[in-house]
Amino acid sequence: MSFAAGGIEKPTEQDWGFKGIVADWDKDQLLRGYTVATQVCLSCHSFKYISHRNLMKAKFTEADAKALAAEMDLGINDKMISQLNEEDSQAVYGKVVPDLSLMNKARPFGADYTFALLTGYEDDVPAKYAKYFKDGLPDGGYFNHAFPGHVIAMPAPLNDGQVEYHDGTEATVEQMSRDVAYFMQWTAEPELLARKKLGVYIILYLLIFTALAYALKRQIWKDVH
């Protein structure tokens, strides 16, 4: 929730494995992001367009997906729905919190913005935000460099060591932010890499077809002066 007007400023561009022509989903990073998403984000935000079965499109086996779903007392086809209902959300935040399934696709700069937002909180030290809010932060607001207007209703959701990763990676705020932003990119566009690979095949086909068509044209017209 923003208390001041303003658009999203371009965040620092991060190095993501899903960018570029040659790209792939990193299963370990997806699982780390899933851990943050389900153990932290899901307390308030749903992922209503995603089920554990969707993970099978990103290197997870059916057994993997079923095991993760079972840990949450869900079936493999059940959607990831937060227990925070709309009434409680209105009471706590003054609005219905958004679903996160498509958030990276809906916001400019995608995962870069999500990462910047999660790492953009500052302690409420007046000197840091005085140039934006001379009378202090609005009630119920938290200063965030990346959020439009620089004041957000959501308190910083991440703290060092908040989750335990399956691969022993240290769960710093920066690491968790990077991992959950990566996971949210996948939830927003689970078919992203499949489309990229198909696009490469189409471009190669068109290049070969163009070369053959040009060679055929030269052969047909070689005796015409």
Coordinates of N, CA, C and O in Angstrom, one line a residue, residues 43-44 82-93 95-97:
S43 N 1.8 -16.8 4.4 CA 1.1 -16.4 5.6 C 0.1 -15.3 5.3 O -0.9 -15.2 6.0
C44 N 0.4 -14.5 4.3 CA -0.5 -13.4 3.9 C -0.9 -13.5 2.4 O -2.0 -13.1 2.1
S82 N -3.5 -18.7 0.9 CA -3.2 -18.3 2.2 C -4.4 -18.4 3.1 O -5.5 -18.3 2.7
Q83 N -4.1 -18.5 4.4 CA -5.2 -18.6 5.4 C -5.7 -17.2 5.8 O -6.7 -17.1 6.6
L84 N -5.0 -16.2 5.4 CA -5.4 -14.8 5.7 C -6.6 -14.5 4.8 O -6.5 -14.3 3.6
N85 N -7.8 -14.3 5.4 CA -9.0 -14.0 4.6 C -9.0 -12.5 4.3 O -8.3 -11.7 4.8
E86 N -10.0 -12.1 3.4 CA -10.1 -10.7 3.0 C -10.4 -9.8 4.1 O -9.9 -8.7 4.2
E87 N -11.3 -10.2 5.1 CA -11.7 -9.3 6.2 C -10.5 -9.0 7.1 O -10.2 -7.9 7.5
D88 N -9.7 -10.1 7.4 CA -8.5 -9.9 8.3 C -7.5 -9.0 7.5 O -6.8 -8.2 8.1
S89 N -7.4 -9.2 6.2 CA -6.4 -8.5 5.4 C -6.8 -7.0 5.5 O -5.9 -6.1 5.6
Q90 N -8.0 -6.7 5.3 CA -8.5 -5.3 5.4 C -8.2 -4.7 6.8 O -7.8 -3.5 6.9
A91 N -8.4 -5.5 7.8 CA -8.2 -5.0 9.2 C -6.8 -4.7 9.5 O -6.4 -3.7 10.1
V92 N -5.9 -5.5 8.9 CA -4.4 -5.4 9.3 C -3.7 -4.4 8.3 O -3.0 -3.6 8.8
Y93 N -4.0 -4.5 7.0 CA -3.3 -3.7 6.1 C -4.1 -2.6 5.4 O -3.5 -1.8 4.6
K95 N -6.3 -3.1 3.1 CA -6.6 -3.5 1.8 C -6.5 -5.0 1.7 O -5.9 -5.7 2.6
V96 N -7.0 -5.6 0.6 CA -6.8 -7.0 0.4 C -5.5 -7.2 -0.2 O -5.1 -6.6 -1.3
V97 N -4.6 -8.0 0.4 CA -3.3 -8.2 -0.1 C -3.3 -8.9 -1.4 O -4.2 -9.8 -1.6

